[in-house]
Every structure is written in structure tokens, then in C-alpha cells.
Short mmCIF file of C-alpha atoms in Angstrom, two decimals:
data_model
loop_
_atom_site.label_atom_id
_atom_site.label_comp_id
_atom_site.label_asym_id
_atom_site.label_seq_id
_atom_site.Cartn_x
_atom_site.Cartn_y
_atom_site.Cartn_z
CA UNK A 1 -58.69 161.72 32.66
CA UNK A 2 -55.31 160.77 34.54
CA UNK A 3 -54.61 157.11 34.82
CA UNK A 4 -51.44 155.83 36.96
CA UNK A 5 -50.25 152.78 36.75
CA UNK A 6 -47.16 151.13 38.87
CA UNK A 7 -45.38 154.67 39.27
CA UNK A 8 -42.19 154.41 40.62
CA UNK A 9 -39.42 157.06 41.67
CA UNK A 10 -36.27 156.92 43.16
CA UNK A 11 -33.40 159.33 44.20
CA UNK A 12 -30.30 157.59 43.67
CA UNK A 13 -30.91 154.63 45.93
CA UNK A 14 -33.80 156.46 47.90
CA UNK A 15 -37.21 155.02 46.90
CA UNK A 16 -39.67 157.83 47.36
CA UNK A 17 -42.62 156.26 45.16
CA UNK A 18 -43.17 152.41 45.23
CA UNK A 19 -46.04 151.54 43.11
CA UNK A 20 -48.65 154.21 43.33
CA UNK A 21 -52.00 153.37 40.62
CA UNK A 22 -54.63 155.87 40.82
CA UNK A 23 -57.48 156.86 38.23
CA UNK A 24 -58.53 160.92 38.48
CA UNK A 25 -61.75 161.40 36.61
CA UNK A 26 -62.84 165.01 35.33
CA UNK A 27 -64.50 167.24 37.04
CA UNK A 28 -62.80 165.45 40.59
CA UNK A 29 -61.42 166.94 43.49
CA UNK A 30 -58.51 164.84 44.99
CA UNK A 31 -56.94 165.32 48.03
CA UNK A 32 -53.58 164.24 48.96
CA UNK A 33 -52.64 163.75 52.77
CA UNK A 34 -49.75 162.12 54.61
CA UNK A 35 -46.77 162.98 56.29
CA UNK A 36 -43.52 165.03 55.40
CA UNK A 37 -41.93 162.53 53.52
CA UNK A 38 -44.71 160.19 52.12
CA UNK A 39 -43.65 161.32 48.94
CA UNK A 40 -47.15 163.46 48.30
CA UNK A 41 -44.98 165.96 46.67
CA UNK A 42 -43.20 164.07 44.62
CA UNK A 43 -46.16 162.03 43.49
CA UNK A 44 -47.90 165.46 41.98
CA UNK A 45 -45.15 166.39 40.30
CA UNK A 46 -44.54 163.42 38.65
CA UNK A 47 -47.94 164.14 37.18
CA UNK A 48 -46.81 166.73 34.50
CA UNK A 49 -43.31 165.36 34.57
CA UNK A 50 -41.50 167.91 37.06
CA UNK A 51 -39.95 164.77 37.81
CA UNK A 52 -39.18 161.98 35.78
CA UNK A 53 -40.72 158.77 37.28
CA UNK A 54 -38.19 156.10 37.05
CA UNK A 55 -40.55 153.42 36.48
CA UNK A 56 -44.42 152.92 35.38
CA UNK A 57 -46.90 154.61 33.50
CA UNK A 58 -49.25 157.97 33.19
CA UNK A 59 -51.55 158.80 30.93
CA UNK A 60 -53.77 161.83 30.77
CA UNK A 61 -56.56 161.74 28.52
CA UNK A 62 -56.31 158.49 26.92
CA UNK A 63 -52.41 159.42 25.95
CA UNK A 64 -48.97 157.95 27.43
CA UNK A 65 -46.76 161.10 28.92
CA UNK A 66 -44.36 158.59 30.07
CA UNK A 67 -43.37 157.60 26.84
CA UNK A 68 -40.07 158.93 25.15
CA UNK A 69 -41.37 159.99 21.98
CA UNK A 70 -44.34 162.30 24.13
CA UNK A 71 -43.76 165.99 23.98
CA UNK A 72 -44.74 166.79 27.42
CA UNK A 73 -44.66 170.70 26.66
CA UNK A 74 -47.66 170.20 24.75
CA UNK A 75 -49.20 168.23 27.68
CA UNK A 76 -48.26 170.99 30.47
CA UNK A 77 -50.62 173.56 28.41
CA UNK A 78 -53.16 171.65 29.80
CA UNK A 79 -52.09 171.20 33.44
CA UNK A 80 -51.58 174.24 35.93
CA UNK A 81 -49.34 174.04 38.58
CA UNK A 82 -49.29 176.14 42.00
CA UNK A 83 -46.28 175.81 43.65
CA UNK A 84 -45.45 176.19 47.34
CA UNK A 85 -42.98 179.27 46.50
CA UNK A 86 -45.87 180.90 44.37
CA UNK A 87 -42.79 180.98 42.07
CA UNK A 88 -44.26 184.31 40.21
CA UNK A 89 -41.76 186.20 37.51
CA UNK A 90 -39.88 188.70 39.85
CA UNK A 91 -38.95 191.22 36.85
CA UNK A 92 -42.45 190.67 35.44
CA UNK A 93 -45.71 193.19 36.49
CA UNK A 94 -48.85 190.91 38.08
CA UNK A 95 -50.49 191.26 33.94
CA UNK A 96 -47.37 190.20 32.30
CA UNK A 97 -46.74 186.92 34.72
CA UNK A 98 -50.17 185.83 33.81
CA UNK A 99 -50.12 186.80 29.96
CA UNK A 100 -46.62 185.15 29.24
CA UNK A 101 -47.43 181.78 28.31
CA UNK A 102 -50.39 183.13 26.54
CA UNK A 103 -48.88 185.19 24.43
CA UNK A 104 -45.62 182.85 23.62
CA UNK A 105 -47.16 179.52 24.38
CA UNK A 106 -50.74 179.83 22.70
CA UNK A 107 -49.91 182.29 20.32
CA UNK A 108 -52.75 184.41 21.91
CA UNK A 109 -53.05 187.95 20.75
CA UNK A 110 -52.20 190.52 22.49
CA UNK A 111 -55.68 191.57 23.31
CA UNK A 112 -57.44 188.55 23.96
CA UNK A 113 -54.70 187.55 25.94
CA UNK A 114 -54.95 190.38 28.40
CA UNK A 115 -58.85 190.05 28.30
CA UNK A 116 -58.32 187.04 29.58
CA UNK A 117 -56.09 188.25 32.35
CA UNK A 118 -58.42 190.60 33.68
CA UNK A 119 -61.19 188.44 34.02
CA UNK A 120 -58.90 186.44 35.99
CA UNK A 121 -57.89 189.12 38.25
CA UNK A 122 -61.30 189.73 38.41
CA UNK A 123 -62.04 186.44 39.79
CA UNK A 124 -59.09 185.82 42.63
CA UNK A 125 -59.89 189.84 43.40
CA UNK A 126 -56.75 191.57 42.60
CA UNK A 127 -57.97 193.83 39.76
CA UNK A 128 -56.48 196.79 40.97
CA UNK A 129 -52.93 194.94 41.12
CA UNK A 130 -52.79 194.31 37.65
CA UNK A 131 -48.99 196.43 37.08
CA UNK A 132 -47.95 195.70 40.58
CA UNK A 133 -44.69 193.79 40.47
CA UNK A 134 -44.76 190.37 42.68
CA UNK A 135 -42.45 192.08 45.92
CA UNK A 136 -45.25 194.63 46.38
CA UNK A 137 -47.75 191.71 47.36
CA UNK A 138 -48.61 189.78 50.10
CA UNK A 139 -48.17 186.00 50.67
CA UNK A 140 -51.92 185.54 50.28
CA UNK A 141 -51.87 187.79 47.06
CA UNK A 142 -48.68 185.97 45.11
CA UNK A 143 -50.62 182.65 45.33
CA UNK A 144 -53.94 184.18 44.00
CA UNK A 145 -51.61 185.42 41.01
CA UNK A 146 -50.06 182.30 40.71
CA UNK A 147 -53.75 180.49 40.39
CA UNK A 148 -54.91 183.13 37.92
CA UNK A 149 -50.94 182.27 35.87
CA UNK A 150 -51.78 178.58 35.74
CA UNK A 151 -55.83 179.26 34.79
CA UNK A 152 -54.91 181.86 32.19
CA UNK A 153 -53.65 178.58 29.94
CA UNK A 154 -57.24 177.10 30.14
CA UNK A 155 -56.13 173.79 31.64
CA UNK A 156 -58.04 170.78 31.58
CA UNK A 157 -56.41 169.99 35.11
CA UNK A 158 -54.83 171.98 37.89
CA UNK A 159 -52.15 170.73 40.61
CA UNK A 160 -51.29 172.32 43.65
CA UNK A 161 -48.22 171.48 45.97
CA UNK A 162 -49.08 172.67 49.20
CA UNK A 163 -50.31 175.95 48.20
CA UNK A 164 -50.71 177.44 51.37
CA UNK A 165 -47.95 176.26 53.77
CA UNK A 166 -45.92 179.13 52.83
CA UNK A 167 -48.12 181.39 53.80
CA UNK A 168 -49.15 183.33 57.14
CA UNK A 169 -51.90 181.72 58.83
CA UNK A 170 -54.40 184.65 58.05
CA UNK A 171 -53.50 184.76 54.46
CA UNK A 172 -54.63 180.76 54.01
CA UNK A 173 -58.11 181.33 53.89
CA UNK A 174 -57.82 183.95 50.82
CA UNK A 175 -56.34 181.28 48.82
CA UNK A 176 -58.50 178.15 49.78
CA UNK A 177 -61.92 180.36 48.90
CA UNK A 178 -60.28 181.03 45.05
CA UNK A 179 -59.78 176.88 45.39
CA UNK A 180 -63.02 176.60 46.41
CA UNK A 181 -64.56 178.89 43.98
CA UNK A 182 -62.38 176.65 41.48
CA UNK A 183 -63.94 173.37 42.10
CA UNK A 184 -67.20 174.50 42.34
CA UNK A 185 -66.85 175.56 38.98
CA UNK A 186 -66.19 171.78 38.12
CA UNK A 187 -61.97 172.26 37.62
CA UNK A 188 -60.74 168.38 37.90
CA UNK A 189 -57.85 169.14 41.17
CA UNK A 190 -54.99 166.93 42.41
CA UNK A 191 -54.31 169.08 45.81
CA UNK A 192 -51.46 168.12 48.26
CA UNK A 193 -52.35 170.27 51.31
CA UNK A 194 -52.03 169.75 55.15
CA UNK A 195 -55.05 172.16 55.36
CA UNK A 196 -57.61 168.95 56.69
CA UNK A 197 -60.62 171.10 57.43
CA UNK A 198 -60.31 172.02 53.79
CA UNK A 199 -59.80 168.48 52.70
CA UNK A 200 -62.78 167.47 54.07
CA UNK A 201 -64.94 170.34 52.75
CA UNK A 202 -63.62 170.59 49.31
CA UNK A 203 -62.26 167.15 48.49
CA UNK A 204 -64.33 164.55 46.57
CA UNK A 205 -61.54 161.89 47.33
CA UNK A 206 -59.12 161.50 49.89
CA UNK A 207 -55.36 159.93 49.12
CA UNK A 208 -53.37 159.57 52.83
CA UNK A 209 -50.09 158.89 51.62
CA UNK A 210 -46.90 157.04 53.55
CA UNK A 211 -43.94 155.43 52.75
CA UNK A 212 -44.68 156.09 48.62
CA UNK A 213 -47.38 154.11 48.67
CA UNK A 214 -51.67 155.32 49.03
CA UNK A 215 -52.24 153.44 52.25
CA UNK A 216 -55.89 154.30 52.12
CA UNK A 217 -58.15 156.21 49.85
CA UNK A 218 -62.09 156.95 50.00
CA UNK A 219 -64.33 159.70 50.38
CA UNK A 220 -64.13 162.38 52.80
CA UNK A 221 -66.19 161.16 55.43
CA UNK A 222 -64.91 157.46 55.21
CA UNK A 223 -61.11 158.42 55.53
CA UNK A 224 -61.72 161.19 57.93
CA UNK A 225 -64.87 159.36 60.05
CA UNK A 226 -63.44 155.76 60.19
CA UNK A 227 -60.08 155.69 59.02
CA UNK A 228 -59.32 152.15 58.19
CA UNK A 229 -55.80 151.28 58.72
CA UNK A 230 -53.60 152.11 61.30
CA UNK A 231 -51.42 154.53 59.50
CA UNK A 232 -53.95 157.17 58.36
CA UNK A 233 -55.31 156.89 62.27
CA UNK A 234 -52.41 157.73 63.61
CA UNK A 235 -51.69 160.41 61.61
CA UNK A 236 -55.32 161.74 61.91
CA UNK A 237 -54.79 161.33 65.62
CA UNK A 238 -51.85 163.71 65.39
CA UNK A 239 -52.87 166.45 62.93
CA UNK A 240 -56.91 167.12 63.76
CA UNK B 1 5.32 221.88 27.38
CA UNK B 2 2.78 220.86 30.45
CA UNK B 3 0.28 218.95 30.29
CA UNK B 4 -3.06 221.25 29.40
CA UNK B 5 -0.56 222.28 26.34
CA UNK B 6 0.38 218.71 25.21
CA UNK B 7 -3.14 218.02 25.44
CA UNK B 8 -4.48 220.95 23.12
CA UNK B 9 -1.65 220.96 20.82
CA UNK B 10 -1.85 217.16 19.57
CA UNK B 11 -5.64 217.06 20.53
CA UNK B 12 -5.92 215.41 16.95
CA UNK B 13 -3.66 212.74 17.89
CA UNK B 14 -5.61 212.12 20.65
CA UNK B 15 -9.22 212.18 19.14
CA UNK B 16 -7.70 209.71 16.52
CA UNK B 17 -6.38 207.20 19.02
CA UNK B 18 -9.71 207.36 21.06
CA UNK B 19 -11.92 206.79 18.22
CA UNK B 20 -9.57 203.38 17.65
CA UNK B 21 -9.94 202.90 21.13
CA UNK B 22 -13.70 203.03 21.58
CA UNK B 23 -14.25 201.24 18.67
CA UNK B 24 -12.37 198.02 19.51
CA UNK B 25 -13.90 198.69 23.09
CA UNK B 26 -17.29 198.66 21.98
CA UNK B 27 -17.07 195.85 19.33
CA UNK B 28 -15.27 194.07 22.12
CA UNK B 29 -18.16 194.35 24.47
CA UNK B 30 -20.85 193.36 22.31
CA UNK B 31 -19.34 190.07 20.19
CA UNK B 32 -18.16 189.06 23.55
CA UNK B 33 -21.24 189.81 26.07
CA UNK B 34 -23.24 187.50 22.85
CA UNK B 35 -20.33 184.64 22.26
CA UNK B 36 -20.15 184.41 25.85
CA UNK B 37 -23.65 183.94 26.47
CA UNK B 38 -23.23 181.09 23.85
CA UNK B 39 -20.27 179.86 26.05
CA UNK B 40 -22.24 179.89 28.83
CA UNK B 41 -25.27 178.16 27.36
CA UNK B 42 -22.72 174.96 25.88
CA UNK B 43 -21.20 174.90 29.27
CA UNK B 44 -24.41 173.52 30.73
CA UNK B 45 -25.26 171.37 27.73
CA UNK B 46 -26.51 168.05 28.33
CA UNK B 47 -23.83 166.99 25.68
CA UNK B 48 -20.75 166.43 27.32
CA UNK B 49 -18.45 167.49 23.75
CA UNK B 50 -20.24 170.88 23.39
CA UNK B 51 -19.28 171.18 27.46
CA UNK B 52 -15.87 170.09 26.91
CA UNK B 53 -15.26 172.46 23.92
CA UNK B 54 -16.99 175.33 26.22
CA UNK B 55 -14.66 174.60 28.94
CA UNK B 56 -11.76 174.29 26.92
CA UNK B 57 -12.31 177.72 25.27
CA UNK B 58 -12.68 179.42 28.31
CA UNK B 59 -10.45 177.77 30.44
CA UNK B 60 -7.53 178.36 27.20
CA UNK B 61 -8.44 182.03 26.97
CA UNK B 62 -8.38 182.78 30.87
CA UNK B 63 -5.01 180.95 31.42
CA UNK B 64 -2.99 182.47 28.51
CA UNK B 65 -1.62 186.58 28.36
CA UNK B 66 -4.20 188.20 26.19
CA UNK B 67 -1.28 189.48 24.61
CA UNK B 68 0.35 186.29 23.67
CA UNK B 69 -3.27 185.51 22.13
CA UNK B 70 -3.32 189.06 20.45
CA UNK B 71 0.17 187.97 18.87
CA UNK B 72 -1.14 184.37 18.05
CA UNK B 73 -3.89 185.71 15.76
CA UNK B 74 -1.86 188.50 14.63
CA UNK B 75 1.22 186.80 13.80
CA UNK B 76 0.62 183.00 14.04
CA UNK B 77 -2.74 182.62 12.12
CA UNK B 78 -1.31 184.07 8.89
CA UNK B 79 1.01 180.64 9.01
CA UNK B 80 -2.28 179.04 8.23
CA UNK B 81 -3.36 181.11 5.42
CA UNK B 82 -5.55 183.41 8.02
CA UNK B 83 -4.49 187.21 7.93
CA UNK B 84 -6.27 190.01 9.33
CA UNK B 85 -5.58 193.99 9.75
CA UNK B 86 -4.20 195.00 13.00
CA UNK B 87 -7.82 196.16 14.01
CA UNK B 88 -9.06 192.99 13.01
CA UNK B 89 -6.74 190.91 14.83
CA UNK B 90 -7.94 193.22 17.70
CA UNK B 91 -11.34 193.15 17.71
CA UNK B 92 -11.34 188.86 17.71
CA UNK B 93 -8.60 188.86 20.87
CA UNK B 94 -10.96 191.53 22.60
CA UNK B 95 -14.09 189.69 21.85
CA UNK B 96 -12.61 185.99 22.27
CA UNK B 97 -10.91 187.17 25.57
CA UNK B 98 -13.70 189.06 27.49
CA UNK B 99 -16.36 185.77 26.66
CA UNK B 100 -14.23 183.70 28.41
CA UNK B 101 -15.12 185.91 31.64
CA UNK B 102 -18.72 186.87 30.44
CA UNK B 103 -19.29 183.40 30.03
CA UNK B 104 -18.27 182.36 33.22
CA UNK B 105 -20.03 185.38 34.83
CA UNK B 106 -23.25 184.58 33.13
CA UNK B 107 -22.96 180.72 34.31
CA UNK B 108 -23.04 182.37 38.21
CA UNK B 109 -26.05 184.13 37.14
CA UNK B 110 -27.68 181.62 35.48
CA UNK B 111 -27.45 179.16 38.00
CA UNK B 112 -28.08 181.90 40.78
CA UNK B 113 -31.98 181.61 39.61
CA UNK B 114 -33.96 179.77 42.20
CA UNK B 115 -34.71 176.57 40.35
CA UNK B 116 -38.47 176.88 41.10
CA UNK B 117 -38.58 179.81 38.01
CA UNK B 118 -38.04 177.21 36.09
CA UNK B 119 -40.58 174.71 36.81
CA UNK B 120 -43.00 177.43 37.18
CA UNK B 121 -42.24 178.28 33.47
CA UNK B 122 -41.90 174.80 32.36
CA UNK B 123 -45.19 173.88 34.35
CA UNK B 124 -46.52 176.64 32.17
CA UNK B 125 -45.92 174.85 28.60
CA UNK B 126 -42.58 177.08 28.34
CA UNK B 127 -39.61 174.89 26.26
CA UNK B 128 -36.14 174.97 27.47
CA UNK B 129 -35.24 178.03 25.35
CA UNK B 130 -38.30 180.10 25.95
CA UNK B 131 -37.19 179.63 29.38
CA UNK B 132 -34.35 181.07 29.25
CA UNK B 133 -35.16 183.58 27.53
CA UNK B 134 -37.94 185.41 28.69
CA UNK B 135 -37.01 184.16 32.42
CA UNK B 136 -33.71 182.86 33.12
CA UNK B 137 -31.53 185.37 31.24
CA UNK B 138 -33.38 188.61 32.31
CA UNK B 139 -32.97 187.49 35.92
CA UNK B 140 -29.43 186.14 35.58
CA UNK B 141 -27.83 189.21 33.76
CA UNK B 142 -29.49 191.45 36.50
CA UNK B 143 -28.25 189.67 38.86
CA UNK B 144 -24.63 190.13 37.37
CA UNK B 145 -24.50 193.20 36.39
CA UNK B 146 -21.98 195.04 38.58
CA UNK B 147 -19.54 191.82 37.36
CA UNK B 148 -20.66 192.53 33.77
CA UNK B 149 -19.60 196.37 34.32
CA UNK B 150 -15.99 195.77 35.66
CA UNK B 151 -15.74 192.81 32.61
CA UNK B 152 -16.41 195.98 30.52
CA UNK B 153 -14.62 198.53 32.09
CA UNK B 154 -11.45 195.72 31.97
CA UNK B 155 -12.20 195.26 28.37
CA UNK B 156 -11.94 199.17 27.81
CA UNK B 157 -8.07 199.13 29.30
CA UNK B 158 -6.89 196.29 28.15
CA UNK B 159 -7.74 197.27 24.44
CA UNK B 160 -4.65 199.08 24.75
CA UNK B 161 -2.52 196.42 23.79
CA UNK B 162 -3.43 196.56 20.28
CA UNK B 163 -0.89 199.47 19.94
CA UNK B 164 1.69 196.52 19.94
CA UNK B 165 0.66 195.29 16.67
CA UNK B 166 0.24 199.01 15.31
CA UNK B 167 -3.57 200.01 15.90
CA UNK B 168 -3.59 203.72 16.51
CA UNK B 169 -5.21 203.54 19.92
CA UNK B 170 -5.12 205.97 22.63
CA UNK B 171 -1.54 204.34 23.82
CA UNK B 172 -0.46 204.20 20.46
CA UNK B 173 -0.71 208.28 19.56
CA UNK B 174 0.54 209.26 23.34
CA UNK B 175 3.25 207.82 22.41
CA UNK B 176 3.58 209.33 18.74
CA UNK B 177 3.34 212.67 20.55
CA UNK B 178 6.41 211.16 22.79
CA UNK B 179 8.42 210.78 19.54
CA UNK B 180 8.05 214.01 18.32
CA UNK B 181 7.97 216.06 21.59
CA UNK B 182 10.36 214.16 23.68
CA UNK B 183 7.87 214.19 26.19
CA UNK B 184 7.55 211.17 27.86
CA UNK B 185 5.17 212.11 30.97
CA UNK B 186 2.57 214.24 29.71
CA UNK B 187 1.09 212.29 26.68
CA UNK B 188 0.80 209.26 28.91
CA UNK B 189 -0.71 211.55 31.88
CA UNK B 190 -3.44 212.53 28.99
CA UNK B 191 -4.25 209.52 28.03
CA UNK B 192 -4.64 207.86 31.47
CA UNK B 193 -7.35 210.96 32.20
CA UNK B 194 -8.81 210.01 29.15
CA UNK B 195 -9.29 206.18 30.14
CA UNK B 196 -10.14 207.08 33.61
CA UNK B 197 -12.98 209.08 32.00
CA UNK B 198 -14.34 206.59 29.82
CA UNK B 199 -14.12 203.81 32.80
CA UNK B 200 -16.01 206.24 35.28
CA UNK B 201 -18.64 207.21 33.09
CA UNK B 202 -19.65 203.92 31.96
CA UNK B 203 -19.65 202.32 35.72
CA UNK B 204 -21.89 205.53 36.33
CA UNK B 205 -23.75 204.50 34.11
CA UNK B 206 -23.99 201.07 34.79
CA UNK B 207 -24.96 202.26 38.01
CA UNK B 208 -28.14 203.96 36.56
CA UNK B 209 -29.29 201.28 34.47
CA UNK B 210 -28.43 198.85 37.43
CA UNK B 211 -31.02 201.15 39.75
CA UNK B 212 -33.81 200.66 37.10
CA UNK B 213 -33.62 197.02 36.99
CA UNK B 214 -34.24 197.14 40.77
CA UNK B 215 -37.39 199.31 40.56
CA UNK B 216 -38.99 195.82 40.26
CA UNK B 217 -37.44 194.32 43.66
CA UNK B 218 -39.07 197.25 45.46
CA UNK B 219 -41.39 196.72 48.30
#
């Protein structure tokens, strides 16, 4: 569904991705692990084009997005993003931030559009916060809206940078169960978390990241159980 | 004569002047809050001309007397062919001027949006212009509206320099009252109560609206 091949990205003279090639098939779960600074982040949102890689190629279902003549708008329909920040619409109620794109993007009507919605709210639980506006909710609650934003588009894929490290620790688990819920519903995920446990749980694939460069990828039990290079055992050693 | 008597007996003088006045006020305010949203917008083009003309215009505009500019198009454009009526010539220095300072108050609030709205939009299919549209700008001009306000209360008073090129303003029929009363205080009193007015109620105002836009920041 998502190939990468050679992806590079630099900031000014700072390398932060040196070659990364990676295939994500539908339906997949992939984790991505490392340190502050392994350029996980960077790597995911290179995916939609966030950021422009400066070198390399992606394609997402059988189509270059790298290219110049791409329109990547018409690509980033059909990838959701979470974002750290939960980055909802402050000036716009919980139903409006998840109708917007919708309604201007798709062309949805009105009623459809908010059908939609509901059913969303419905599933991450906040139904009864449909006309809140985003400073009335919690932490916990902003990221469930954000999820049911990016789902509302019907993406084929969905992206999350470190969805729950903003949040307080009892607030973590609210969001993981909607992720959970998500990919047992067979939604293809790219996730950059810290939240191992979950990893290991939800993941189908595990990327440990360093340097801008996959060190070491496998299934859960492989890079968790017997972590092959020294790297990913280190930083195992230091975050389980 | 004092002042309550100056006020009733020329009260048509008055009324005339402030319909002049509130009329190159308000056309002021809206041609400018739109041109200098446009300024603002070219300022952060990704073309460097359309910057360069942006920054041009409103560095020009805020460096020069508005007055010299109202004489410019009043008196120097008509060299080229371009003539306008006094109101005219008004009503383009008022606009011209205050989008010079709109625009650079809207380029604070533009940029004052945490850059993660964007992506967020962006992420979501959004183009560049839907963006700021149904995101960027709504946030922005909240953010800026007590700056907005005193552009527009500014806007209001300064207006009165159109009375040097003959508009019938507020300034302009005080001191038509002078010439036939010989009163040089009082009309000038009246108007200034009658500015003051205009200025207090519309930051009142502003006020208002400025308390509903924050009904969403609640908590």
C-alpha cells in the first residue's frame, strides 16, 4: 500500500533520515520505536508530505507522491493524521472540527456529513460532546476527537505521531483502546508511540529507529523477545 | 453663544458634516480591512515580486503624512489624466492608508497561529486557501482584534483631513459655523464630543463582539 524507497531528509546540513525503505501492506499495524531524535517523527510525516523528503521515493497505492507533478491534497484525503498537539479547531464546536473537511473537502452534504460524525462520536464515546468547543475537554477527550477528525475522511491509512505523550498518564489508556478498537477493525496504522506495552499488543510489525536509519524491524515478539542488534537492546534495556 | 446653543442652532451643519464623516469612515474601514488582508496575504507569498510590491506599498504608505498622500491623489494624480471628487480622493487615501496597518496587523495574527493548525488542516486534504480561510483567518483576526479596533477608531479621526481638500466633514462645517459666528471654541468643542462619541461607541462595541469570540476559549 505504502512503498519507501531510499528516503532521505535533511535540515539544512542536519541529516535526520539517511536511507529509510520500508513496504506497509493494508490492513498492517506498524509500530515505530526509537529514541528522541531517531528521526521517527520525521519519518511519519514525510509519509503524507508534512515534510518534504529531500531525497528518494514514496508511493502509496501503486502511485509516486514524491513526484512534482503529484497533487498531494488529493492523496491526504486518504491518510489521517493524529498529531501530538491533538491540533483540534479552537473556534470550531467538537461536530464542526470533524465535519469540515467533509463538507469542503468531499463535497459531503450536509446531512450525511454529520451522520457520519455521530457515528464517530459514537464510536470514541463522546456523543454527548458533540457542540462542546475543544477548551471544555480533557487531554484524553481532544485526541479521541482528533481520531474521529482524521476517520470522518474515510482514509485508506491513518498516522499517528505520538498520540499520547501529551497526555496525563490516566488519560493514555482512553486513547490506545479507540487505537485498538481501530486496528481490530483492519485500519492499515503507521504509529510512532513510546507506549511499548501497547506496541507489543497492538503492533503487527515493529520499526526501532536510530540515527535515521530502521536498525531492526520484525514482529513483536522477535524485536521485543530477542532484540538483535545492540542498539534496539540498549534502548529496550532502558525503556521496559 | 455657548456651547449647548452653537450646537442646536447649526445642528444641520453638524448632521451634514457627520454624515461625510461616517461615510468616508466606514468606506475607509471596509476597502481597507479587505485590501489589507490582500496585503497581508502577498506579503507572505512564495513569490518574492508580489512580496516586494506588498512591502513596498505598505512600507510607502506608513512612512509618508497621510496628508501629503491625500494631496498626491487629490492634486498630483490629475497630472496624469486621473481626477477624482474630493470624497473620492478621500475614500482611496483612507482605504490605501489604514491597509498599510491592517495589513501589517493581520501578518501578526496570521503568523500568531500555532503552525500545527495548519498541518492538521492540510493533513486533512485542506489546500492552502481553504486553510486560510476557514482556519487561519478566523483565528488570526480574533486574535487581533483589539489592534483592528484602535486601526478603526484611528481611521475615524484621521478622516478629518479631507476638510483640506473641501469634503464637508465634521471639521469642515465646525468651522463654517466659525465663519459665520466668529466662534472659534465652541464649534470645535462640538465636534470633538461628537468624535469622542463615535470612537467610544465603536471600541464598546468592539468590546462586545470581542467577548463573543471568546465564548469559545472558555473552560
Amino acid at each position: 500500500m505504502i512503498a519507501v524507497n531510499n528516503l532521505h531528509k535533511s535540515f539544512g546540513k542536519l541529516d535526520i533520515l539517511k536511507g529509510i525503505d520500508l513496504q506497509i501492506h493494508k490492513g498492517e499495524v506498524v509500530v515505530v520505536i526509537g529514541p528522541s531524535g531517531s528521526g521517527k517523527s520525521t519519518f511519519l510525516r514525510c509519509l503524507n508530505l508534512l515534510e518534504q523528503p529531500t531525497g528518494g521515493e514514496i508511493t502509496f497505492e501503486g502511485e509516486s507522491i514524491t513526484g512534482k507533478k503529484h497533487d498531494i491534497n488529493v492523496t491526504r484525503e486518504k491518510m489521517g493524521m493524529v498529531f501530538q498537539q491533538f491540533n483540534l479547531f479552537p473556534h470550531k464546536t467538537v461536530l464542526q472540527n470533524i465535519m469540515l473537511a467533509p463538507l469542503k473537502v468531499k463535497k459531503q452534504q450536509a446531512s450525511e456529513a454529520e451522520k457520519i460524525a455521530l457515528e464517530l462520536l459514537q464510536t470514541v464515546g463522546l456523543a454527548d460532546k458533540r457542540d462542546a468547543y475543544p477548551a471544555q475537554l480533557s487531554g484524553g477527550q481532544k485526541q479521541r476527537i482528533a481520531i474521529a477528525r482524521a476517520l470522518a475522511m474515510q482514509p485508506h491509512v491513518m498516522l499517528f505521531d505520538e498520540p499520547t505523550s501529551a497526555l496525563d498518564p490516566e488519560m493514555v489508556g482512553e486513547v490506545l483502546e479507540v487505537m485498538k478498537k481501530l486496528a481490530e477493525d483492519g485500519m492499515t496504522m503507521v504509529i510512532v508511540t513510546h507506549e511499548m506495552g501497547f506496541a507489543r499488543e497492538v503492533g503487527d510489525r515493529i520499526l526501532f529507529m536510530d540515527g535515521g536509519v530502521i536498525v531492526e524491524q520484525g514482529d513483536p515478539s522477535q524485536v521485543f523477545g530477542n532484540p538483535q542488534h545492540a542498539r534496539t537492546k540498549d534502548f529496550l534495556s532502558k525503556v521496559l | 453663544m455657548n456651547v449647548f446653543d452653537i450646537a442646536y442652532e447649526y445642528r444641520n451643519f453638524f448632521l451634514s458634516g457627520l454624515k461625510y464623516t461616517l461615510l468616508l469612515a466606514v468606506l475607509g474601514v471596509f476597502f481597507g480591512f479587505v485590501l489589507g488582508i490582500i496585503v497581508s496575504l502577498l506579503r507572505m507569498s512564495k513569490l518574492w515580486i508580489l512580496r516586494f510590491i506588498a512591502t513596498a506599498w505598505v512600507e510607502f504608505l506608513r512612512g509618508t503624512p497621510m496628508l501629503v498622500q491625500l494631496f498626491l491623489i487629490h492634486y498630483g494624480l490629475p497630472e496624469f489624466g486621473l481626477e477624482f471628487t474630493p470624497i473620492q480622493s478621500g475614500a482611496i487615501t483612507l482605504t490605501i492608508n489604514s491597509s498599510a496597518y491592517l495589513a501589517e496587523i493581520f501578518r501578526a495574527g496570521i503568523q500568531g497561529v500555532d503552525r500545527g493548525q495548519v498541518e492538521a488542516a492540510r493533513s486533512l486534504g485542506m489546500r492552502q486557501g481553504m486553510t486560510m480561510r476557514y482556519i487561519v483567518l478566523p483565528q488570526a483576526i480574533k486574535n487581533v482584534l483589539p489592534a483592528i479596533g484602535n486601526e478603526f477608531i484611528t481611521i475615524i479621526k484621521e478622516s478629518s483631513i479631507v476638510s483640506m481638500i473641501g469634503v464637508a466633514d465634521l471639521l469642515f462645517e465646525a468651522r463654517s459655523v466659525t465663519t459665520i459666528t466668529y466662534e472659534g471654541l465652541n464649534p470645535l468643542i462640538v465636534i470633538a464630543v461628537m468624535y469622542f462619541v463615535l470612537t467610544f461607541t465603536l471600541s464598546k462595541v468592539l468590546g462586545i463582539l470581542e467577548r463573543r469570540l471568546n465564548t469559545d476559549d472558555r473552560r
